[in-house]
CSV table of C-alpha atoms and ligand atoms in Angstrom, one decimal:
chain,number,residue,atom,x,y,z
V,1,MET,CA,108.9,-42.1,-37.5
V,2,TYR,CA,107.9,-43.4,-40.8
V,3,GLU,CA,110.2,-42.6,-43.8
V,4,LYS,CA,108.1,-42.2,-47.2
V,5,ILE,CA,109.6,-45.1,-49.3
V,6,ASP,CA,108.3,-46.8,-52.5
V,7,LEU,CA,108.9,-50.4,-51.0
V,8,ILE,CA,107.4,-51.4,-47.2
V,9,ALA,CA,107.5,-54.4,-45.6
V,10,GLY,CA,105.7,-55.9,-42.1
V,11,LEU,CA,106.9,-58.9,-40.2
V,12,ASP,CA,104.3,-60.9,-38.1
V,13,ILE,CA,106.0,-62.9,-35.1
V,14,GLY,CA,103.7,-65.3,-34.5
V,15,THR,CA,103.8,-68.4,-32.1
V,16,THR,CA,103.4,-71.1,-34.7
V,17,LYS,CA,104.8,-69.2,-37.9
V,18,THR,CA,106.7,-66.1,-38.9
V,19,SER,CA,105.9,-64.3,-41.7
V,20,VAL,CA,107.0,-61.0,-43.9
V,21,ILE,CA,104.9,-59.4,-46.3
V,22,VAL,CA,106.3,-56.7,-48.7
V,23,ALA,CA,104.2,-54.3,-50.4
V,24,GLU,CA,105.2,-51.8,-53.0
V,25,ARG,CA,103.6,-48.2,-52.8
V,26,ASP,CA,101.9,-46.9,-56.0
V,27,ARG,CA,103.8,-43.3,-56.4
V,28,TYR,CA,100.3,-41.8,-57.8
V,29,THR,CA,97.7,-43.3,-55.6
V,30,GLY,CA,99.8,-43.9,-52.6
V,31,GLU,CA,97.8,-47.4,-51.6
V,32,ALA,CA,100.5,-49.8,-51.2
V,33,GLN,CA,100.2,-53.0,-53.6
V,34,ILE,CA,101.1,-56.6,-52.1
V,35,ILE,CA,104.1,-58.0,-54.1
V,36,GLY,CA,105.0,-61.2,-52.0
V,37,VAL,CA,104.9,-63.2,-48.6
V,38,GLY,CA,107.4,-65.0,-47.1
V,39,SER,CA,106.7,-67.4,-44.0
V,40,VAL,CA,108.7,-70.5,-42.0
V,41,PRO,CA,107.6,-72.1,-39.0
V,42,SER,CA,108.3,-70.5,-35.5
V,43,ALA,CA,110.5,-71.5,-33.0
V,44,GLY,CA,111.3,-70.0,-29.7
V,45,LEU,CA,108.0,-68.5,-28.7
V,46,ARG,CA,105.3,-70.0,-26.2
V,47,LYS,CA,101.9,-68.4,-25.7
V,48,GLY,CA,102.8,-65.6,-27.7
V,49,LEU,CA,106.0,-64.6,-25.6
V,50,ILE,CA,109.8,-65.1,-27.1
V,51,VAL,CA,111.4,-68.1,-24.8
V,52,ASN,CA,114.4,-68.5,-26.9
V,53,PHE,CA,115.9,-65.2,-28.3
V,54,GLU,CA,118.4,-66.7,-30.8
V,55,GLN,CA,115.6,-69.3,-32.1
V,56,VAL,CA,113.1,-66.5,-33.1
V,57,VAL,CA,116.2,-64.6,-34.3
V,58,ARG,CA,116.6,-67.5,-36.9
V,59,SER,CA,112.9,-67.3,-37.7
V,60,VAL,CA,112.9,-63.9,-38.5
V,61,SER,CA,116.0,-64.3,-40.5
V,62,TYR,CA,114.5,-67.2,-42.8
V,63,ALA,CA,111.3,-65.5,-43.1
V,64,LEU,CA,113.1,-62.6,-44.6
V,65,GLU,CA,115.0,-64.8,-47.0
V,66,ASP,CA,111.7,-66.6,-48.0
V,67,ALA,CA,110.2,-63.2,-49.2
V,68,GLU,CA,113.5,-62.1,-50.5
V,69,SER,CA,113.3,-65.6,-52.9
V,70,MET,CA,109.9,-64.8,-53.7
V,71,THR,CA,110.3,-61.0,-54.3
V,72,GLY,CA,113.8,-60.7,-55.0
V,73,ILE,CA,113.5,-57.6,-52.4
V,74,ARG,CA,115.3,-57.8,-49.4
V,75,ALA,CA,113.7,-55.8,-46.5
V,76,ASP,CA,115.8,-53.8,-44.4
V,77,SER,CA,113.1,-51.6,-42.5
V,78,VAL,CA,109.9,-53.5,-41.4
V,79,PHE,CA,106.8,-52.4,-38.9
V,80,VAL,CA,106.5,-55.4,-36.4
V,81,CYS,CA,103.6,-57.3,-35.4
V,82,PHE,CA,103.8,-59.4,-32.5
V,83,SER,CA,101.0,-61.4,-30.5
V,84,GLY,CA,101.1,-59.1,-27.2
V,85,ALA,CA,100.6,-61.4,-24.7
V,86,LEU,CA,100.2,-59.6,-21.2
V,87,THR,CA,98.6,-56.7,-23.3
V,88,THR,CA,96.0,-54.4,-21.4
V,89,SER,CA,94.0,-51.2,-23.0
V,90,ILE,CA,92.9,-48.4,-21.2
V,91,THR,CA,90.1,-45.9,-21.8
V,92,SER,CA,90.9,-42.4,-21.0
V,93,LYS,CA,89.0,-39.1,-21.4
V,94,GLY,CA,90.5,-35.6,-21.8
V,95,MET,CA,88.9,-32.2,-22.0
V,96,VAL,CA,90.1,-28.5,-22.7
V,97,SER,CA,88.4,-25.5,-23.3
V,98,LEU,CA,88.8,-23.3,-26.4
V,99,GLY,CA,87.9,-20.1,-25.0
V,100,SER,CA,84.6,-18.4,-24.0
V,101,THR,CA,83.7,-17.6,-27.5
V,102,PRO,CA,83.5,-20.2,-30.2
V,103,ARG,CA,86.6,-20.8,-32.4
V,104,GLN,CA,88.1,-23.2,-34.7
V,105,VAL,CA,90.0,-26.6,-33.3
V,106,THR,CA,93.7,-26.1,-34.2
V,107,GLU,CA,96.4,-28.8,-33.9
V,108,ILE,CA,97.7,-27.7,-30.9
V,109,ASP,CA,94.4,-28.1,-29.5
V,110,ILE,CA,94.1,-31.8,-30.5
V,111,GLN,CA,97.7,-32.1,-29.0
V,112,ARG,CA,96.3,-30.5,-25.6
V,113,VAL,CA,93.2,-32.6,-25.3
V,114,ILE,CA,95.2,-35.7,-26.1
V,115,GLU,CA,97.7,-35.1,-23.6
V,116,ALA,CA,94.9,-34.2,-20.7
V,117,SER,CA,93.3,-37.7,-21.7
V,118,LEU,CA,97.0,-39.4,-20.8
V,119,SER,CA,97.0,-37.7,-17.8
V,120,GLU,CA,94.4,-39.6,-16.5
V,121,ILE,CA,96.1,-43.0,-16.8
V,122,SER,CA,98.4,-44.7,-14.1
V,123,MET,CA,100.6,-47.1,-16.6
V,124,PRO,CA,101.7,-50.4,-14.4
V,125,ASN,CA,105.0,-50.7,-13.5
V,126,ASN,CA,107.4,-51.7,-16.7
V,127,TYR,CA,104.7,-51.4,-19.2
V,128,CYS,CA,104.8,-48.9,-22.3
V,129,THR,CA,102.5,-47.6,-24.6
V,130,VAL,CA,102.1,-49.6,-28.0
V,131,HIS,CA,99.8,-47.7,-29.4
V,132,THR,CA,98.1,-44.1,-28.4
V,133,ILE,CA,94.7,-44.1,-30.4
V,134,PRO,CA,92.3,-41.1,-30.1
V,135,VAL,CA,88.9,-43.2,-30.8
V,136,THR,CA,86.5,-40.1,-30.8
V,137,TYR,CA,86.2,-36.6,-30.2
V,138,SER,CA,83.4,-34.3,-29.0
V,139,ILE,CA,82.9,-30.7,-29.5
V,140,ASP,CA,80.5,-28.8,-27.2
V,141,GLY,CA,78.9,-32.2,-26.5
V,142,GLN,CA,78.4,-33.2,-30.1
V,143,ARG,CA,80.1,-36.7,-30.2
V,144,GLY,CA,81.3,-39.2,-32.7
V,145,ILE,CA,83.4,-36.6,-34.5
V,146,ASP,CA,86.4,-38.5,-36.2
V,147,ASP,CA,88.8,-35.3,-36.7
V,148,PRO,CA,88.0,-32.3,-35.2
V,149,LEU,CA,90.7,-30.0,-36.9
V,150,GLY,CA,88.9,-27.0,-38.3
V,151,MET,CA,85.6,-27.4,-36.5
V,152,THR,CA,84.2,-24.9,-34.6
V,153,GLY,CA,83.3,-24.5,-30.6
V,154,VAL,CA,84.4,-24.1,-27.2
V,155,ARG,CA,84.9,-27.2,-25.7
V,156,LEU,CA,87.0,-29.9,-27.4
V,157,GLU,CA,86.8,-33.5,-25.6
V,158,VAL,CA,88.7,-36.7,-26.5
V,159,GLU,CA,88.2,-40.5,-25.7
V,160,VAL,CA,91.4,-42.1,-25.8
V,161,GLN,CA,92.4,-46.2,-26.1
V,162,SER,CA,96.0,-46.6,-24.6
V,163,ILE,CA,97.5,-50.1,-25.7
V,164,MET,CA,100.1,-51.2,-23.3
V,165,SER,CA,102.6,-54.2,-23.2
V,166,PRO,CA,105.4,-55.1,-20.8
V,167,THR,CA,108.3,-52.9,-22.0
V,168,ALA,CA,110.4,-56.0,-21.8
V,169,THR,CA,108.4,-57.8,-23.9
V,170,VAL,CA,108.6,-54.8,-26.8
V,171,GLN,CA,112.3,-54.8,-26.3
V,172,ASN,CA,112.6,-58.0,-27.1
V,173,VAL,CA,110.7,-58.0,-30.1
V,174,VAL,CA,112.3,-55.0,-31.4
V,175,ASN,CA,115.9,-57.0,-30.5
V,176,CYS,CA,115.0,-60.0,-32.4
V,177,ALA,CA,114.1,-58.6,-35.7
V,178,GLU,CA,117.4,-56.1,-35.3
V,179,ARG,CA,119.4,-59.1,-34.5
V,180,ALA,CA,117.9,-60.5,-37.8
V,181,GLY,CA,119.2,-57.7,-39.8
V,182,VAL,CA,116.2,-55.6,-40.2
V,183,SER,CA,115.4,-52.2,-38.5
V,184,VAL,CA,111.8,-51.5,-36.6
V,185,ALA,CA,110.3,-48.7,-38.1
V,186,GLY,CA,107.0,-49.2,-36.1
V,187,LEU,CA,104.9,-51.8,-34.0
V,188,VAL,CA,101.5,-53.0,-34.4
V,189,ILE,CA,99.8,-55.4,-31.8
V,190,LYS,CA,98.1,-58.4,-33.3
V,191,PRO,CA,94.4,-57.4,-32.3
V,192,LEU,CA,94.7,-54.4,-34.0
V,193,ALA,CA,96.4,-55.7,-37.0
V,194,SER,CA,93.9,-58.4,-37.3
V,195,ALA,CA,91.1,-56.3,-37.2
V,196,LEU,CA,92.5,-53.8,-39.8
V,197,GLY,CA,93.4,-56.8,-42.1
V,198,VAL,CA,89.9,-58.4,-41.9
V,199,LEU,CA,87.2,-55.6,-41.4
V,200,SER,CA,85.1,-53.8,-43.7
V,201,PRO,CA,84.4,-50.3,-42.9
V,202,GLY,CA,80.7,-51.3,-42.6
V,203,GLU,CA,81.1,-54.0,-39.8
V,204,ILE,CA,83.6,-51.4,-38.0
V,205,SER,CA,80.8,-48.6,-38.2
V,206,SER,CA,77.9,-51.0,-37.2
V,207,GLY,CA,79.8,-52.8,-34.2
V,208,VAL,CA,81.9,-55.9,-34.0
V,209,ALA,CA,84.4,-58.2,-32.3
V,210,VAL,CA,87.1,-59.6,-34.0
V,211,ILE,CA,88.6,-62.8,-32.7
V,212,ASP,CA,91.9,-63.9,-34.1
V,213,ILE,CA,92.5,-67.4,-32.7
V,214,GLY,CA,96.5,-68.3,-33.5
V,215,GLY,CA,98.7,-70.8,-32.3
V,216,GLY,CA,99.5,-69.4,-28.8
V,217,THR,CA,97.1,-66.5,-28.3
V,218,THR,CA,93.9,-65.4,-28.9
V,219,GLY,CA,93.6,-61.6,-29.9
V,220,ILE,CA,90.2,-59.8,-29.3
V,221,SER,CA,89.4,-56.2,-30.9
V,222,ILE,CA,85.8,-54.6,-30.1
V,223,TYR,CA,84.7,-51.9,-32.3
V,224,VAL,CA,81.4,-50.0,-31.3
V,225,ASP,CA,80.0,-47.1,-33.2
V,226,GLY,CA,83.1,-47.1,-35.5
V,227,ALA,CA,85.3,-46.7,-32.5
V,228,LEU,CA,87.8,-49.3,-30.9
V,229,LYS,CA,86.3,-50.0,-27.5
V,230,ARG,CA,88.3,-52.7,-26.1
V,231,LEU,CA,91.4,-54.8,-27.2
V,232,THR,CA,92.5,-57.8,-25.3
V,233,VAL,CA,95.1,-60.8,-25.8
V,234,ILE,CA,94.4,-64.3,-24.0
V,235,GLN,CA,97.0,-66.6,-24.0
V,236,ILE,CA,95.2,-69.4,-25.2
V,237,GLY,CA,95.1,-70.9,-28.9
V,238,GLY,CA,95.5,-73.6,-31.1
V,239,ASP,CA,98.2,-75.3,-29.6
V,240,HIS,CA,96.3,-75.8,-26.5
V,241,ILE,CA,93.6,-77.9,-28.5
V,242,THR,CA,96.4,-79.9,-30.0
V,243,ASN,CA,97.9,-80.4,-26.7
V,244,ASP,CA,94.4,-81.7,-25.2
V,245,ILE,CA,94.2,-84.0,-27.9
V,246,ALA,CA,97.6,-85.4,-27.7
V,247,ARG,CA,97.6,-85.8,-23.9
V,248,VAL,CA,93.7,-87.2,-23.6
V,249,LEU,CA,94.4,-89.6,-26.5
V,250,LYS,CA,98.0,-90.3,-25.8
V,251,VAL,CA,99.5,-89.5,-29.3
V,252,PRO,CA,102.5,-87.4,-30.4
V,253,ILE,CA,102.0,-83.6,-30.8
V,254,GLU,CA,102.1,-84.1,-34.7
V,255,VAL,CA,99.3,-86.8,-35.0
V,256,ALA,CA,97.1,-84.7,-32.5
V,257,GLU,CA,97.6,-81.5,-35.1
V,258,GLU,CA,96.3,-83.6,-38.0
V,259,LEU,CA,93.4,-85.1,-36.1
V,260,LYS,CA,92.2,-81.5,-35.0
V,261,ARG,CA,92.3,-80.7,-38.7
V,262,TYR,CA,90.3,-83.8,-39.7
V,263,VAL,CA,87.3,-83.4,-37.4
V,264,SER,CA,84.6,-80.8,-37.4
V,265,LEU,CA,83.1,-79.0,-34.5
V,266,GLY,CA,79.9,-78.4,-36.0
V,267,GLU,CA,76.8,-79.9,-34.3
V,268,ASP,CA,75.9,-81.8,-37.7
V,269,PHE,CA,79.2,-83.4,-37.1
V,270,ASP,CA,78.1,-86.9,-38.7
V,271,ALA,CA,81.1,-88.7,-38.6
V,272,TYR,CA,81.4,-88.9,-34.9
V,273,ASP,CA,81.7,-92.6,-34.9
V,274,GLU,CA,84.0,-92.7,-37.8
V,275,GLU,CA,87.3,-94.5,-37.0
V,276,LEU,CA,90.5,-92.7,-37.3
V,277,GLU,CA,94.0,-94.6,-38.0
V,278,PHE,CA,97.0,-93.0,-37.1
V,279,MET,CA,100.6,-94.4,-36.9
V,280,VAL,CA,102.9,-94.0,-33.6
V,281,GLN,CA,106.6,-95.1,-33.8
V,282,GLY,CA,105.8,-97.5,-36.3
V,283,LYS,CA,102.4,-99.1,-34.9
V,284,ARG,CA,99.0,-98.4,-35.7
V,285,GLY,CA,96.6,-96.5,-33.7
V,286,PHE,CA,92.8,-95.7,-33.8
V,287,CYS,CA,90.5,-93.3,-32.2
V,288,SER,CA,87.0,-92.1,-32.9
V,289,ALA,CA,86.5,-88.6,-34.7
V,290,GLY,CA,83.7,-88.0,-31.9
V,291,GLN,CA,86.6,-88.4,-29.2
V,292,VAL,CA,88.5,-85.6,-31.2
V,293,HIS,CA,85.7,-83.5,-31.6
V,294,GLU,CA,84.9,-83.6,-28.1
V,295,VAL,CA,88.2,-82.6,-26.8
V,296,ALA,CA,88.7,-80.0,-29.1
V,297,TYR,CA,84.9,-78.4,-28.4
V,298,ASN,CA,85.8,-78.5,-24.8
V,299,ARG,CA,89.2,-76.5,-24.9
V,300,LEU,CA,87.3,-73.8,-27.5
V,301,GLU,CA,83.9,-73.8,-25.3
V,302,GLU,CA,85.9,-72.9,-22.3
V,303,LEU,CA,88.1,-70.0,-24.4
V,304,PHE,CA,84.7,-68.8,-25.2
V,305,ASP,CA,82.8,-68.9,-21.7
V,306,ASP,CA,85.4,-67.9,-19.5
V,307,PHE,CA,87.2,-65.3,-21.5
V,308,ILE,CA,85.6,-64.1,-24.6
V,309,LYS,CA,82.1,-63.9,-23.1
V,310,LYS,CA,83.2,-61.5,-20.4
V,311,GLU,CA,85.0,-59.2,-23.1
V,312,LEU,CA,81.5,-59.0,-24.9
V,313,ARG,CA,79.3,-58.7,-21.9
V,314,ASP,CA,82.0,-55.7,-20.6
V,315,VAL,CA,81.0,-53.9,-23.8
V,316,GLY,CA,77.8,-55.4,-24.6
V,317,SER,CA,76.9,-57.8,-27.2
V,318,ILE,CA,73.7,-55.5,-28.1
V,319,LEU,CA,75.8,-53.1,-29.6
V,320,LEU,CA,77.8,-55.3,-32.0
V,321,PRO,CA,75.2,-55.9,-34.9
V,322,SER,CA,77.9,-57.2,-37.2
V,323,GLY,CA,78.4,-60.0,-34.7
V,324,ILE,CA,81.9,-61.7,-34.6
V,325,VAL,CA,84.7,-62.3,-37.2
V,326,LEU,CA,86.5,-65.4,-36.5
V,327,THR,CA,90.3,-65.3,-38.1
V,328,GLY,CA,93.6,-66.5,-37.4
V,329,GLY,CA,94.8,-70.3,-38.1
V,330,VAL,CA,92.2,-71.9,-35.8
V,331,ALA,CA,89.4,-70.0,-37.8
V,332,LYS,CA,90.1,-72.8,-40.5
V,333,MET,CA,88.8,-75.7,-38.0
V,334,LYS,CA,85.6,-77.4,-39.8
V,335,GLY,CA,82.4,-76.0,-37.9
V,336,ILE,CA,83.9,-73.3,-36.0
V,337,ALA,CA,81.4,-70.6,-37.0
V,338,GLU,CA,78.6,-72.8,-36.4
V,339,MET,CA,79.8,-73.9,-32.9
V,340,VAL,CA,81.0,-70.4,-32.0
V,341,SER,CA,77.6,-68.8,-32.8
V,342,GLU,CA,75.9,-71.2,-31.1
V,343,VAL,CA,78.0,-70.6,-27.9
V,344,LEU,CA,77.7,-67.0,-28.2
V,345,ASN,CA,74.4,-66.6,-29.8
V,346,MET,CA,75.3,-64.2,-32.1
V,347,PRO,CA,76.0,-64.1,-35.8
V,348,VAL,CA,80.0,-65.3,-37.0
V,349,ARG,CA,81.6,-65.1,-39.8
V,350,VAL,CA,85.2,-66.5,-41.0
V,351,ALA,CA,87.6,-63.9,-42.6
V,352,ASN,CA,90.3,-64.0,-44.7
V,353,PRO,CA,92.3,-61.0,-45.5
V,354,LEU,CA,90.6,-58.3,-47.5
V,355,ASP,CA,93.3,-58.5,-49.6
V,356,SER,CA,93.8,-62.4,-50.0
V,357,ALA,CA,93.1,-61.8,-53.8
V,358,LYS,CA,96.3,-59.9,-54.0
V,359,MET,CA,98.3,-62.3,-51.5
V,360,PRO,CA,100.2,-65.5,-53.1
V,361,PRO,CA,97.9,-68.7,-53.1
V,362,GLY,CA,98.4,-70.7,-49.9
V,363,ARG,CA,99.6,-67.4,-48.0
V,364,ASN,CA,96.5,-65.8,-47.9
V,365,GLY,CA,94.3,-67.8,-45.4
V,366,SER,CA,92.7,-66.9,-42.2
V,367,GLU,CA,96.0,-67.2,-40.6
V,368,TYR,CA,97.8,-64.2,-42.5
V,369,ALA,CA,95.2,-61.5,-41.3
V,370,SER,CA,97.1,-60.0,-39.0
V,371,LEU,CA,100.0,-60.2,-41.7
V,372,ALA,CA,98.1,-58.5,-44.2
V,373,GLY,CA,96.8,-56.1,-41.4
V,374,ILE,CA,100.3,-54.5,-40.8
V,375,ILE,CA,100.2,-52.9,-44.8
V,376,LYS,CA,96.5,-51.6,-43.8
V,377,TYR,CA,97.6,-49.8,-40.8
V,378,MET,CA,101.0,-48.5,-42.6
V,379,ASN,CA,98.5,-47.2,-45.5
V,380,ILE,CA,96.2,-45.5,-42.4
V,381,ILE,CA,99.3,-43.9,-40.9
V,382,GLU,CA,100.6,-42.8,-44.1
V,383,LYS,CA,97.5,-40.9,-44.8
V,384,CYS,CA,96.1,-39.9,-40.9
V,385,PRO,CA,99.3,-40.0,-39.0
V,386,PHE,CA,97.4,-39.0,-35.8
V,387,LYS,CA,95.0,-42.0,-36.1
V,388,PHE,CA,97.3,-43.9,-34.3
V,389,ILE,CA,100.1,-42.8,-32.3
V,390,GLY,CA,103.5,-45.2,-31.9
V,391,PRO,CA,105.1,-46.4,-29.2
V,392,SER,CA,106.3,-44.8,-26.0
V,393,ILE,CA,109.8,-46.1,-26.0
V,394,THR,CA,112.2,-45.7,-28.8
V,395,LEU,CA,112.3,-48.8,-31.7
V,396,THR,CA,116.0,-49.5,-31.4
V,397,SER,CA,118.1,-52.8,-30.3
V,398,THR,CA,119.5,-52.6,-26.4
V,399,ILE,CA,121.8,-55.0,-27.7
V,400,SER,CA,124.5,-55.4,-30.5
V,401,SER,CA,123.0,-56.3,-33.7
V,402,LYS,CA,124.4,-58.4,-36.8
V,403,ARG,CA,125.0,-55.2,-38.8
V,404,GLY,CA,126.3,-53.1,-36.0
V,405,ARG,CA,123.1,-50.5,-35.8
V,406,SER,CA,123.4,-47.9,-33.3
V,407,TYR,CA,122.4,-49.0,-29.7
V,408,GLY,CA,119.1,-47.4,-28.4
V,409,GLU,CA,119.0,-46.0,-24.7
V,410,ASP,CA,118.1,-48.7,-22.4
V,411,VAL,CA,114.4,-48.4,-22.2
V,412,HIS,CA,113.8,-50.9,-19.3
V,413,GLY,CA,114.2,-48.0,-17.0
V,414,LEU,CA,111.5,-45.7,-18.8
V,415,ARG,CA,109.1,-44.2,-16.3
V,416,ALA,CA,105.5,-43.3,-16.4
V,417,ILE,CA,106.6,-39.5,-16.6
V,418,ASP,CA,108.7,-40.3,-19.6
V,419,PHE,CA,105.5,-42.1,-21.1
V,420,PHE,CA,103.7,-38.7,-21.4
V,421,LYS,CA,107.0,-37.0,-22.6
V,422,SER,CA,107.6,-39.2,-25.4
V,423,VAL,CA,103.7,-39.9,-26.2
V,424,LEU,CA,104.0,-35.7,-26.6
V,425,ASN,CA,107.0,-36.1,-28.7
V,426,ALA,CA,105.6,-38.4,-30.8
V,427,ILE,CA,102.2,-36.2,-31.3
V,428,LYS,CA,104.3,-33.3,-32.1
V,429,ARG,CA,106.4,-35.5,-34.3
V,430,THR,CA,103.2,-36.6,-36.1
V,431,PHE,CA,102.0,-33.4,-36.5
V,432,LYS,CA,105.2,-32.0,-37.8
V,433,GLU,CA,105.0,-34.7,-40.6
V,434,LEU,CA,101.1,-33.4,-41.1
V,435,PHE,CA,101.5,-29.8,-41.9
G,1,LIG,N1,93.5,-76.3,-41.4
G,1,LIG,C1,93.4,-76.0,-40.1
G,1,LIG,N2,92.7,-76.6,-39.1
G,1,LIG,C2,92.9,-76.6,-38.1
G,1,LIG,N3,93.6,-75.7,-37.4
G,1,LIG,C3,94.7,-75.2,-38.1
G,1,LIG,C4,94.6,-75.3,-39.5
G,1,LIG,N4,95.6,-74.3,-39.8
G,1,LIG,C5,96.2,-74.1,-39.0
G,1,LIG,N5,95.7,-74.2,-37.7
G,1,LIG,C6,95.9,-74.0,-36.4
G,1,LIG,O1,96.0,-72.6,-36.4
G,1,LIG,C7,97.2,-72.5,-35.1
G,1,LIG,C8,98.2,-71.1,-36.0
G,1,LIG,O2,97.4,-70.4,-36.2
G,1,LIG,P1,98.2,-69.0,-36.7
G,1,LIG,O3,99.2,-69.3,-37.7
G,1,LIG,O4,97.5,-67.6,-36.7
G,1,LIG,O5,99.3,-68.5,-35.3
G,1,LIG,P2,100.4,-67.8,-35.0
G,1,LIG,O6,100.0,-66.3,-35.7
G,1,LIG,O7,101.8,-68.0,-35.6
G,1,LIG,O8,100.3,-67.6,-33.5
G,1,LIG,P3,99.8,-66.2,-32.8
G,1,LIG,O9,99.2,-65.2,-33.4
G,1,LIG,O10,99.1,-66.9,-31.5
G,1,LIG,O11,101.3,-65.7,-31.9
G,1,LIG,C9,97.7,-73.5,-35.0
G,1,LIG,O12,97.3,-74.2,-33.8
G,1,LIG,C10,97.5,-74.7,-36.0
G,1,LIG,O13,97.3,-75.6,-35.6
G,2,LIG,MG1,99.0,-64.5,-35.4
């Protein structure tokens, strides 16, 4: 799926902004070094979903141009991160016998055990897998094996996370990118990209939940004992806070956005009575900082109480000693770490991308976590292609593109049976690349 080239690029189609990251692969270490970030406001998305195709195509084109003007490089092939609204993840287990006497595990055995685990899944209608992730293996009951290849035993087991999105959603993302003149080499779902973008290996192995609160969606990835246990996308983000402020205080969205960025969510917010002044159609308006604080606090409290607590409860927050890592644009709200720590009764840190020092100033904050994560993802699959198995659909456009690329098959009709076949093919492909 992935061509060995020296320049690699990622495209993040977010609800608020569309951004492009360009990196150069070091010929000696193989590591990708970031050389530029393009970013423009998004249009045509709501709650993480494409609602106006042509507007999204334009946002992608502008983001590509912006990256080109910064780096002098025109990306023609990208890995695309998308918010993944309506995404769901399913855990399944597989087991295969290695024979009656112990022998070494081969790549064929790994392939068989993953296949066995996938045969358990019943995929929702009109969904496709975006990622198939073998999270942990066991041999003869010894659990927690990262890579069983070459190990000896009589019984191989695997736990697999299958991350699925509506096929039409995925196809729309691919079509938009292709229409903007760039081919799609791979896909990464936002909560996974954000986790890779901000988490240290120590946090992953001890147990942690990453929460990326963007403009239209909140992505959650939960790691327990070094393995991805759960991945969820909720269609609530910073736009909801802004809209609430606009509605309650009867101010335009732009004013509400400014007010949101000014106030703090923290308990120690001492400017509660501070009078804030704003202009609406040439007229002066006023509100108290406390009013804005309350509206923002209530919306976020609802997000955590009604949705995120359930995700954490299902896994068991006791299994997350590294607590919560908050990222995405909303993580920039003042006092948010304190507020979330109080609501969840867990340690919380706000995270910028691990590679923020290598990214351009102003384009390296928490809202770029998932963009930075795309490069991490590409680095991982370059080294270990079996860590993340790619989509179960062909990543080509179903429409004619500006560059007249070849048309893909009509993936809308893809059935569950094709899913197993295509995942198997993907596995076979990655193994071929490996050996
Ligand atoms: N300094 C700030 N203070 C408060 N909120 C902020 C700040 N900067 C950005 N935001 C909010 O963050 C949100 C955008 O975040 P982000 O850029 O991560 O979203 P996105 O990736 O485009 O969307 P999504 O991932 O949901 O599709 C907006 O609601 C914006 O108002
Ligand atoms: Mg985002």
